[in-house]
C-alpha positions as a Markdown table, in Angstrom:
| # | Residue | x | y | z |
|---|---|---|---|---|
| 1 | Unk | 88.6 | 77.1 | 115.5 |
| 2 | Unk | 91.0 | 78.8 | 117.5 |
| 3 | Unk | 92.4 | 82.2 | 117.1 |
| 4 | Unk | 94.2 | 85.2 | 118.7 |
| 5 | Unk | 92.5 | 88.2 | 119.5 |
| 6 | Unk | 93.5 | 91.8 | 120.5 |
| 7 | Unk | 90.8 | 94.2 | 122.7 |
| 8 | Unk | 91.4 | 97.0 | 124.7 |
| 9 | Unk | 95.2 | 96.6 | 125.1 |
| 10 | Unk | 94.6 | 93.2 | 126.0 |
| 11 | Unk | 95.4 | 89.7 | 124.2 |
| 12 | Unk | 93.5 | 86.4 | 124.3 |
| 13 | Unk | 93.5 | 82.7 | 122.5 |
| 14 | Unk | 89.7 | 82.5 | 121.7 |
| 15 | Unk | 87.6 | 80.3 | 119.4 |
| 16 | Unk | 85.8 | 81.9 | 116.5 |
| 17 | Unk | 83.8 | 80.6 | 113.5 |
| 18 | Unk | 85.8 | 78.7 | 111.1 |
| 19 | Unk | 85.4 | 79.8 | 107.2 |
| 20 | Unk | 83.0 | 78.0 | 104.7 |
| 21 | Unk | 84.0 | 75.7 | 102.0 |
| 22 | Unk | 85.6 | 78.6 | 99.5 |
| 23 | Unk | 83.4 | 80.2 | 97.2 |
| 24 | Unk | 84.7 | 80.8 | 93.1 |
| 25 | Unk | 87.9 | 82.4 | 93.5 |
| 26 | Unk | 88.5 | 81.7 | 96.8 |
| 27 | Unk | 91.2 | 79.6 | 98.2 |
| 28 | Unk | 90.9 | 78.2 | 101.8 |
| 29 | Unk | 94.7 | 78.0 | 103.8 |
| 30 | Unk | 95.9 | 76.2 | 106.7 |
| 31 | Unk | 98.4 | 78.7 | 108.8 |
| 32 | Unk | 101.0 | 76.8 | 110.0 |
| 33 | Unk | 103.2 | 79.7 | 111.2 |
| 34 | Unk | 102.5 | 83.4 | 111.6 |
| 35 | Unk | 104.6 | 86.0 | 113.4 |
| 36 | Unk | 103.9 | 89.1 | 115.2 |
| 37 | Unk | 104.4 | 92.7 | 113.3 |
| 38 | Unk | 105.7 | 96.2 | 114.6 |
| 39 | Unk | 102.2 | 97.2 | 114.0 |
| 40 | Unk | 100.4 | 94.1 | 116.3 |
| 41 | Unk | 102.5 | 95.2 | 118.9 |
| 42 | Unk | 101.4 | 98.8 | 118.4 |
| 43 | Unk | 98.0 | 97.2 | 118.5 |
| 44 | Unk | 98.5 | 95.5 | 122.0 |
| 45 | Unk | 99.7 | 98.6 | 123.2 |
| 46 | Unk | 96.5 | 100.7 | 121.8 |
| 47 | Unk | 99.2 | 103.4 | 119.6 |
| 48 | Unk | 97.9 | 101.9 | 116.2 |
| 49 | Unk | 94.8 | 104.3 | 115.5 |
| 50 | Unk | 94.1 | 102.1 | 111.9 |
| 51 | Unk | 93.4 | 98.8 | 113.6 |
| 52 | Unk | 89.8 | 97.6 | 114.5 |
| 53 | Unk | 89.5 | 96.8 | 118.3 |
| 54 | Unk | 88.8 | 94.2 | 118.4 |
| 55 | Unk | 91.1 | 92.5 | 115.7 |
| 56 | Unk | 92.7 | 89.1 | 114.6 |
| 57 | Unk | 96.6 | 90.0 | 114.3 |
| 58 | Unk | 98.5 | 88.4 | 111.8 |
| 59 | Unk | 99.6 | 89.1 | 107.9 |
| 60 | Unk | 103.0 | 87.6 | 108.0 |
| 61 | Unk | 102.2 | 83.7 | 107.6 |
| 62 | Unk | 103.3 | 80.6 | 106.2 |
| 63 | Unk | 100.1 | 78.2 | 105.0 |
| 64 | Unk | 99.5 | 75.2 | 103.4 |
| 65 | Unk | 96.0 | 75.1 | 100.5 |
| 66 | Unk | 93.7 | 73.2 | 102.3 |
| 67 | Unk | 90.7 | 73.5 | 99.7 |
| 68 | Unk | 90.7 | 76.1 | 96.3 |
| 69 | Unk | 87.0 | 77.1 | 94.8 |
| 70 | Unk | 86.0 | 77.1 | 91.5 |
| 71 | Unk | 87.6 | 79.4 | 88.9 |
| 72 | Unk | 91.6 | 79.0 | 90.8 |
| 73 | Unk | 94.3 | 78.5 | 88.5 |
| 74 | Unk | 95.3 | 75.2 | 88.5 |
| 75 | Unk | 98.8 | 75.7 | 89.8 |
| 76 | Unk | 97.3 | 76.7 | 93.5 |
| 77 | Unk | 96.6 | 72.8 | 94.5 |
| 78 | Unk | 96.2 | 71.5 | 98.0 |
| 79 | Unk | 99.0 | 71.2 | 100.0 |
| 80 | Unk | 101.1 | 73.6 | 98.4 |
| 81 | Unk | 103.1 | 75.8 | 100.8 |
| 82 | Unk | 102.3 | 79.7 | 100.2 |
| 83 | Unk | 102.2 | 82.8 | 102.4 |
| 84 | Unk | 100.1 | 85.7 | 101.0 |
| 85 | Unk | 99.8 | 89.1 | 99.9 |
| 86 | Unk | 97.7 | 91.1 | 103.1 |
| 87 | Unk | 97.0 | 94.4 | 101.2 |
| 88 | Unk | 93.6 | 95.1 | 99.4 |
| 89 | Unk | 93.3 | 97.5 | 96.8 |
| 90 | Unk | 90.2 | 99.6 | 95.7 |
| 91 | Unk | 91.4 | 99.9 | 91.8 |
| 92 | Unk | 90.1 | 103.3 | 91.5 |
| 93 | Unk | 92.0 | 105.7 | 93.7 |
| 94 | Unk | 94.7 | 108.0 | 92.4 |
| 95 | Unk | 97.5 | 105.2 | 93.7 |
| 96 | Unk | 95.5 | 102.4 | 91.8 |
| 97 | Unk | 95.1 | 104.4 | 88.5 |
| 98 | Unk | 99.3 | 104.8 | 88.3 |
| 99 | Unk | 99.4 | 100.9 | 88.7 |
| 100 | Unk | 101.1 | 101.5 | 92.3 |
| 101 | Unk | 98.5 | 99.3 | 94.1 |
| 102 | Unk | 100.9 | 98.8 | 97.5 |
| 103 | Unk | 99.8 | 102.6 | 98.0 |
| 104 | Unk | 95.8 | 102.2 | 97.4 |
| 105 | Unk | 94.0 | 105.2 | 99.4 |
| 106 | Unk | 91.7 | 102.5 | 100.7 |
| 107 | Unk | 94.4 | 99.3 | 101.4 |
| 108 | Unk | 93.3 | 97.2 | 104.5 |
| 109 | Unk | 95.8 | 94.9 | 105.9 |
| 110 | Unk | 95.0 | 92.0 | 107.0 |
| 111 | Unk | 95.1 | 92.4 | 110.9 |
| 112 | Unk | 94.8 | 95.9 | 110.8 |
| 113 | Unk | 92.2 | 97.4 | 109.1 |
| 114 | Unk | 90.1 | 93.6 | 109.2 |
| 115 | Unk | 90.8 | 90.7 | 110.7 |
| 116 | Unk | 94.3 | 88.9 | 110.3 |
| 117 | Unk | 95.9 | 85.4 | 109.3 |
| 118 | Unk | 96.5 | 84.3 | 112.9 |
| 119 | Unk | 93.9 | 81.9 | 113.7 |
| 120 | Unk | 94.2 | 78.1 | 112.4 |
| 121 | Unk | 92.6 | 78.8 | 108.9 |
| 122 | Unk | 91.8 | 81.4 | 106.3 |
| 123 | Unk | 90.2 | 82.2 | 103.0 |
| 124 | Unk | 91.6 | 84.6 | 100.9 |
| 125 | Unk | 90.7 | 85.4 | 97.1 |
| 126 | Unk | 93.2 | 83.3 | 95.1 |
| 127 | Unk | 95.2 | 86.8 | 93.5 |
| 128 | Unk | 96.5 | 87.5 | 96.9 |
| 129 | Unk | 98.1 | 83.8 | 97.7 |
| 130 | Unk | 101.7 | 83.2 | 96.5 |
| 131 | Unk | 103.6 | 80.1 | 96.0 |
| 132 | Unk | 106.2 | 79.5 | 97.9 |
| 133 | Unk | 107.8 | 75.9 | 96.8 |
| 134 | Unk | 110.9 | 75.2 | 98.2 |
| 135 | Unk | 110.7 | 77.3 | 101.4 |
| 136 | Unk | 109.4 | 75.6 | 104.9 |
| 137 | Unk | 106.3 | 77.3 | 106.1 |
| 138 | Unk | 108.3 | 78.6 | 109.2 |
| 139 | Unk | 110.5 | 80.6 | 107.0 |
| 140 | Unk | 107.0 | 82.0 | 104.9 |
| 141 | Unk | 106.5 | 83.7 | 108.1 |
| 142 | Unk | 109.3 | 86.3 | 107.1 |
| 143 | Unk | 108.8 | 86.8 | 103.2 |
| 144 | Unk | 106.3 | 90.0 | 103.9 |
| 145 | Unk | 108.2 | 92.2 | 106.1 |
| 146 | Unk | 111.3 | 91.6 | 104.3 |
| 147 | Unk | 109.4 | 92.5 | 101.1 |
| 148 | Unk | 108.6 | 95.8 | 102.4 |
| 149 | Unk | 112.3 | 96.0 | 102.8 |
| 150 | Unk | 112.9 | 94.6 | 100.0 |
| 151 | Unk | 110.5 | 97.7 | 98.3 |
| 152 | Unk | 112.2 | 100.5 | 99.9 |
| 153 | Unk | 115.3 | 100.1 | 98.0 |
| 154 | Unk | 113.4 | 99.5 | 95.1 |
| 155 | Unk | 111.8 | 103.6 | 96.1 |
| 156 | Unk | 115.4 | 104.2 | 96.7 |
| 157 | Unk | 116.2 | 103.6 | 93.2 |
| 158 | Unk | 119.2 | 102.0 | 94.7 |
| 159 | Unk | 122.1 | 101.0 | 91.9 |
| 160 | Unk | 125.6 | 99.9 | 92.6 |
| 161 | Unk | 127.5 | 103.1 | 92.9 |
| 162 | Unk | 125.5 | 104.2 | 95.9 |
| 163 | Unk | 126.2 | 104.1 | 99.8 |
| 164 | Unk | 123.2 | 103.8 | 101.5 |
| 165 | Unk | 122.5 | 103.7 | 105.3 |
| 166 | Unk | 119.7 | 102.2 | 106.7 |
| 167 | Unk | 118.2 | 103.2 | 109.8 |
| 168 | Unk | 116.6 | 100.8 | 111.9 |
| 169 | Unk | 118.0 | 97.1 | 112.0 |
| 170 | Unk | 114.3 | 95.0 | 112.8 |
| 171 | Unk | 113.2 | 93.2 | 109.9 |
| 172 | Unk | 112.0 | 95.4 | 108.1 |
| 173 | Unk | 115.8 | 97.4 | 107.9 |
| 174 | Unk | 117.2 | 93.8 | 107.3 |
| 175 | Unk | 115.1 | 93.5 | 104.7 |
| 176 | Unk | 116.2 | 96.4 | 102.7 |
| 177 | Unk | 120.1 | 95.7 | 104.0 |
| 178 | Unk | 119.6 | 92.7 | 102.3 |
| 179 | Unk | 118.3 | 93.7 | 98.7 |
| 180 | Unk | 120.5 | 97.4 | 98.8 |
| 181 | Unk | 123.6 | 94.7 | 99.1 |
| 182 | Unk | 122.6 | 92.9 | 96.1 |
| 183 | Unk | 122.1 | 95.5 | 94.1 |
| 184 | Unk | 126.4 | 96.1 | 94.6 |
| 185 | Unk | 125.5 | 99.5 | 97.1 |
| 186 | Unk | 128.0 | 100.2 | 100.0 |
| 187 | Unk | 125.8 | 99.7 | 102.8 |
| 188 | Unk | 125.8 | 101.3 | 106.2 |
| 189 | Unk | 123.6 | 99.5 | 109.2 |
| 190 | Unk | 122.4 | 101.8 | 112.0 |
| 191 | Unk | 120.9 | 101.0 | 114.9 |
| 192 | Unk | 121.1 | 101.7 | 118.8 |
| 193 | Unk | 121.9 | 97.7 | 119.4 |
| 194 | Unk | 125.0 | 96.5 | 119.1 |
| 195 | Unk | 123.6 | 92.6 | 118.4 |
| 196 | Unk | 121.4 | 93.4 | 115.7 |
| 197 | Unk | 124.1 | 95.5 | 114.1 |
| 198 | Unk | 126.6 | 92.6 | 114.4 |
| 199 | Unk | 123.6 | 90.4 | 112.7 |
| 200 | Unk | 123.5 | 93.3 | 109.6 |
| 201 | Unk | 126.8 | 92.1 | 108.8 |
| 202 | Unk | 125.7 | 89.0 | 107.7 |
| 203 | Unk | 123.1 | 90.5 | 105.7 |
| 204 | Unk | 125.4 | 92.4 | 103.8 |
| 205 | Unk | 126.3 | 95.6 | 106.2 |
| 206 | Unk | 129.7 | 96.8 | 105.4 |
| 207 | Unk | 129.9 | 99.2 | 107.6 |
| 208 | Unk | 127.8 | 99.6 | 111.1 |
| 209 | Unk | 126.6 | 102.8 | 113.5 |
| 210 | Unk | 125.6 | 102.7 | 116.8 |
| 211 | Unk | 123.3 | 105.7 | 116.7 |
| 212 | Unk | 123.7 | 106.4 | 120.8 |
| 213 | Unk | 127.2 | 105.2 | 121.3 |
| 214 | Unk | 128.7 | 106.8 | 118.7 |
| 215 | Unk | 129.4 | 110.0 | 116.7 |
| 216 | Unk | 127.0 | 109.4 | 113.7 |
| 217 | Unk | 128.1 | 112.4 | 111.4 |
| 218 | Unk | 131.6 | 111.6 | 112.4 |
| 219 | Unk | 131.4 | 108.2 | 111.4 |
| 220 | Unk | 129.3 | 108.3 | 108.4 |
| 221 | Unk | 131.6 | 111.3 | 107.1 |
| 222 | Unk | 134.7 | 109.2 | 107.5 |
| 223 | Unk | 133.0 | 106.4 | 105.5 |
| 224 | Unk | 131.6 | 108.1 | 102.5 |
| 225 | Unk | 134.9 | 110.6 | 102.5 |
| 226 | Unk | 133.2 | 113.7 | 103.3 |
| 227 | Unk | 130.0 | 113.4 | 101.2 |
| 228 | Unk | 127.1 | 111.5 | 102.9 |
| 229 | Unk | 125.4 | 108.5 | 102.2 |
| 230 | Unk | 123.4 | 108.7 | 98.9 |
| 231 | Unk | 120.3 | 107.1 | 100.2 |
| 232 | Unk | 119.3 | 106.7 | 103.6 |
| 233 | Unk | 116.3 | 104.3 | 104.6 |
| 234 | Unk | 114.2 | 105.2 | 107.5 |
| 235 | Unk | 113.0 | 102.1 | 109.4 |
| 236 | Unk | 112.3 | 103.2 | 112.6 |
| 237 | Unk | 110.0 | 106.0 | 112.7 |
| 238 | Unk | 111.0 | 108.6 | 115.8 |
| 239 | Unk | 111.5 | 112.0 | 114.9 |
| 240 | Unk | 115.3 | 111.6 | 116.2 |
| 241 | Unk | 115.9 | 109.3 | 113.1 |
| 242 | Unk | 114.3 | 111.2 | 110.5 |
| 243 | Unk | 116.8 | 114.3 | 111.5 |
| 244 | Unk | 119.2 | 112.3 | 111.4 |
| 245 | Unk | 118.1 | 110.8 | 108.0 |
| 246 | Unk | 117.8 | 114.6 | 106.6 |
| 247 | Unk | 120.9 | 115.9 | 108.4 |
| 248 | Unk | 123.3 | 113.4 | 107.3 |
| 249 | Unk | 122.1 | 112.1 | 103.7 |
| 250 | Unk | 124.2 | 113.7 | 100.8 |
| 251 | Unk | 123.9 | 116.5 | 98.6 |
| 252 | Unk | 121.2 | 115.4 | 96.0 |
| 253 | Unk | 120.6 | 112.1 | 98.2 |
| 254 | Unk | 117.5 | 110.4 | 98.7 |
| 255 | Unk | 115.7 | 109.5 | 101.8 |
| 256 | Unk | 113.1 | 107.0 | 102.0 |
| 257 | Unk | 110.6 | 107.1 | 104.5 |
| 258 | Unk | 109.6 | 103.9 | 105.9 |
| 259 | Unk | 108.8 | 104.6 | 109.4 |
| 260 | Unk | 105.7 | 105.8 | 111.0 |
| 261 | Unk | 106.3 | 108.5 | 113.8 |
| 262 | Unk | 104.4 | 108.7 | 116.5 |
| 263 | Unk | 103.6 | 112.7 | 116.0 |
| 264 | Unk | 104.9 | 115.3 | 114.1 |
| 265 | Unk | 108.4 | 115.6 | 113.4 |
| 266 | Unk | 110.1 | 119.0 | 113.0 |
| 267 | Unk | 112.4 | 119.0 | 109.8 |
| 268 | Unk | 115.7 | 121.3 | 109.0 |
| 269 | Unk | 113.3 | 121.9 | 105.9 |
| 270 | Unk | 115.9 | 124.4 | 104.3 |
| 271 | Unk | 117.9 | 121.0 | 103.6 |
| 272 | Unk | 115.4 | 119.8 | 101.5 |
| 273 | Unk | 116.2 | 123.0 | 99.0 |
| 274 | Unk | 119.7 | 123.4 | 99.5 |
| 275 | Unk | 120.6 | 119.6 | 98.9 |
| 276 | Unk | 117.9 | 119.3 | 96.4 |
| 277 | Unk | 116.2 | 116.2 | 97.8 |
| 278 | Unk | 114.4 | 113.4 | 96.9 |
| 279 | Unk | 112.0 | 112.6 | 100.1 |
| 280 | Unk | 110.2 | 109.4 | 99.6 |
| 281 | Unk | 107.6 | 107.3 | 100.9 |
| 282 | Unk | 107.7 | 103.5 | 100.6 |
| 283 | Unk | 104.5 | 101.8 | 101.7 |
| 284 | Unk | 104.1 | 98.3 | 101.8 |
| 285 | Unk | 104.8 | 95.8 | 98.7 |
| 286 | Unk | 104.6 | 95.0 | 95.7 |
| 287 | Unk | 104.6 | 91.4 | 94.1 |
| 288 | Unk | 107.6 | 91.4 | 92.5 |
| 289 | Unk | 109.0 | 92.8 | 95.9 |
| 290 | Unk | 107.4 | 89.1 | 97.5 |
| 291 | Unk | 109.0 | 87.1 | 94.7 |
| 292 | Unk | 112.7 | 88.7 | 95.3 |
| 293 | Unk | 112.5 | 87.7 | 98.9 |
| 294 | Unk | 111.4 | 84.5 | 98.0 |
| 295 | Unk | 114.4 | 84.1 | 95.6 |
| 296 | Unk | 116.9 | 85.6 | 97.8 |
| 297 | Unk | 115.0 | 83.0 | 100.9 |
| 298 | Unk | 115.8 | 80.0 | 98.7 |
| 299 | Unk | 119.1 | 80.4 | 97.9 |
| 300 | Unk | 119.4 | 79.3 | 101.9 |
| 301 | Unk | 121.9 | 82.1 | 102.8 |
| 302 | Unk | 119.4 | 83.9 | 105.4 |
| 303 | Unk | 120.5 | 82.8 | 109.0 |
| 304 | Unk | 116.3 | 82.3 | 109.6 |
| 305 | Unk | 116.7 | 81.3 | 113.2 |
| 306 | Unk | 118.9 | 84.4 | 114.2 |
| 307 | Unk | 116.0 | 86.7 | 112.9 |
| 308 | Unk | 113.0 | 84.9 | 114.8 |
| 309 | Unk | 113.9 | 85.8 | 118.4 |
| 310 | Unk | 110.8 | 83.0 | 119.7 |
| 311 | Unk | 109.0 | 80.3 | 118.5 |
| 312 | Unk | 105.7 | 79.9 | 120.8 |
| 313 | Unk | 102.4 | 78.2 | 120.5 |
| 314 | Unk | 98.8 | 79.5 | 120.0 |
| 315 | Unk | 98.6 | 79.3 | 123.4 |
| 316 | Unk | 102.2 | 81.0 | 124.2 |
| 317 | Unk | 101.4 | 83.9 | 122.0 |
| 318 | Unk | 99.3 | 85.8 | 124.7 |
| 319 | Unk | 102.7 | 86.0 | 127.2 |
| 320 | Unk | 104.8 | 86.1 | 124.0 |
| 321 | Unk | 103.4 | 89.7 | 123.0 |
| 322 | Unk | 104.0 | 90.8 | 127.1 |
| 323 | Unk | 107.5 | 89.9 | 126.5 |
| 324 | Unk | 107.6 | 91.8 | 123.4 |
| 325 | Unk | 106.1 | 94.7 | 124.8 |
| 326 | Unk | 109.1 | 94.8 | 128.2 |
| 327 | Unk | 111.9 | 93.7 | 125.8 |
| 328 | Unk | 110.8 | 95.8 | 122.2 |
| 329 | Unk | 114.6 | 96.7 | 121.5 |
| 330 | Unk | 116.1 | 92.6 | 121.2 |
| 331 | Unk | 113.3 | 91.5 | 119.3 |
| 332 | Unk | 113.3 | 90.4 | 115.5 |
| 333 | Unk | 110.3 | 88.6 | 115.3 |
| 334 | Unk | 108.1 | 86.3 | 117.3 |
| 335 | Unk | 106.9 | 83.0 | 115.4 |
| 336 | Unk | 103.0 | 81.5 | 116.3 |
| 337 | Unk | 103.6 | 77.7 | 115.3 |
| 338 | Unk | 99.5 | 77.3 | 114.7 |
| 339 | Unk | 100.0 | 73.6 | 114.6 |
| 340 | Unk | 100.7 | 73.0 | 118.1 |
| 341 | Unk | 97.5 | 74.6 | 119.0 |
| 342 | Unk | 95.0 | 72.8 | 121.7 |
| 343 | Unk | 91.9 | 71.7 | 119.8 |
């Protein structure tokens, strides 16, 4: 079967095995659409230090049962249109023992730390599929990084008496625009491009930043009267942002930490005594973090096809990850449609 592959900084459509008939517990999926994560892209550009070289990309999919094992609960039949749940957890590290399995010491992802969803089928143990009735398999394709969105409110303890800003406006900030807005919070978008902050609006933004055009402590203390926002989201990962996220959230504020940065990051760490703190980390999701998105996804308000920048074959995706890499700034997400693949 077909399949892409990252090695050495490069990217190729190869064939590799396809899976055996699913053993007990197993269900077998047909990807139908899988799109390209921050973290494949750090892959192809050999900055992502946790992912096997080489590796199959690809955790964010929409797929169709093609065959369950024995032992599957009866409601995962063939045909049914699910994504899935790319984390593993061990069940016996200090994360797993507190119930918080999104943070396991030894999580692998699928198309990080083992190979991922984009090739033309998959097996997975049947706990990690999720139903996803009522949703085209194109639009599966955005349920996981919106759930770790989605989670960082969540972190954030977010209620409706809160401004919070979020930093970082791919889909993973839209994601946590999103679900801060339902919750009733105030919500500030922030980003360094001006069409992606225009597109937070109709997430639920009130209120926008251009972090390079425009004076940010100006602006945000104008909007929040003086104070600060009470949570700020990190979704970007640069050392510029997380000063920013320190500098500028509120007196007893929280700030959750979303974003890898690329090296250490030096912190006005007197703030974190002076305004009492609350620094968080958020780290993947949870599945009551998939089954909001998938709620908030079938309600039909998400403008989908403003937040997938390309739709490309198998075959595209090679040249589709080089346009990625030259153009990282106007990019939501890249789509694979595995159906149009050559056989």
């Amino acid at each position: 079967m077909k399949a892409i592959q990252i090695k050495d900084q490069k990217i190729r459509v190869c064939d590799v095995e396809a899976p055996a008939d699913p053993k007990a517990g197993e269900v077998l999926l047909k990807v139908l659409y899988a799109g390209f994560c921050g973290s494949d892209l750090n892959t192809y550009r050999g900055r992502n230090l946790m992912a096997l070289n080489p590796v199959i990309p690809g955790h964010e999919i929409g797929a169709v049962i093609e065959r369950v094992g024995a032992d599957v609960p009866g409601d995962l039949r063939k045909g049914l249109v699910v994504t899935c749940n790319p984390y593993t957890n061990c069940g016996h590290c200090a994360a797993c023992r507190n119930g918080r399995y999104n943070a396991c010491e030894h999580n692998e992802t699928l198309g990080v730390q083992r190979d991922g969803a984009m090739r033309e089928y998959i097996t997975l143990p049947w706990e990690k599929v999720i139903p996803a009735k009522e949703l085209a398999p194109r639009t599966c394709a955005l349920i996981e990084p919106m759930s770790v969105g989605f989670h960082a409110i969540d972190r954030g303890q977010v209620i409706d008496v809160d401004t919070v800003m979020v930093i970082g406006c791919g889909m993973v900030g839209m994601g946590a625009i999103v679900r801060a807005s339902q919750r009733g919070a105030t919500v500030i978008a922030a980003d360094i491009d001006d069409h992606k902050l225009e597109l937070a609006k109709t997430m639920g933004a009130s209120y926008t930043v251009n972090t390079i055009s425009e004076d940010v402590h100006a602006k945000l203390q104008q909007i929040t009267h003086g104070d600060g926002p009470d949570v700020i989201v990190e979704a970007v990962g640069s050392s510029v942002t997380y000063q920013i996220a320190v500098n500028e959230v509120a007196f007893t504020g929280r700030v959750v930490c979303i974003g890898y940065a690329k090296g250490d990051v030096a912190l006005p760490t007197g703030l974190f005594v002076k305004k009492e703190l609350d620094v968080r980390g958020s780290r993947n999701a949870t599945p009551k973090d998939f089954q909001a998105v998938i709620r908030y996804l079938r309600r039909g308000t998400c403008p989908v096809d403003k937040l997938i920048s390309k739709d490309v074959t198998l075959e595209e995706a090679p040249e589709a990850m080089k346009w990625w890499d030259e153009n990282p700034g106007k990019v939501f997400r890249v789509v694979v449609d595995m159906t149009n693949s050559g056989k």
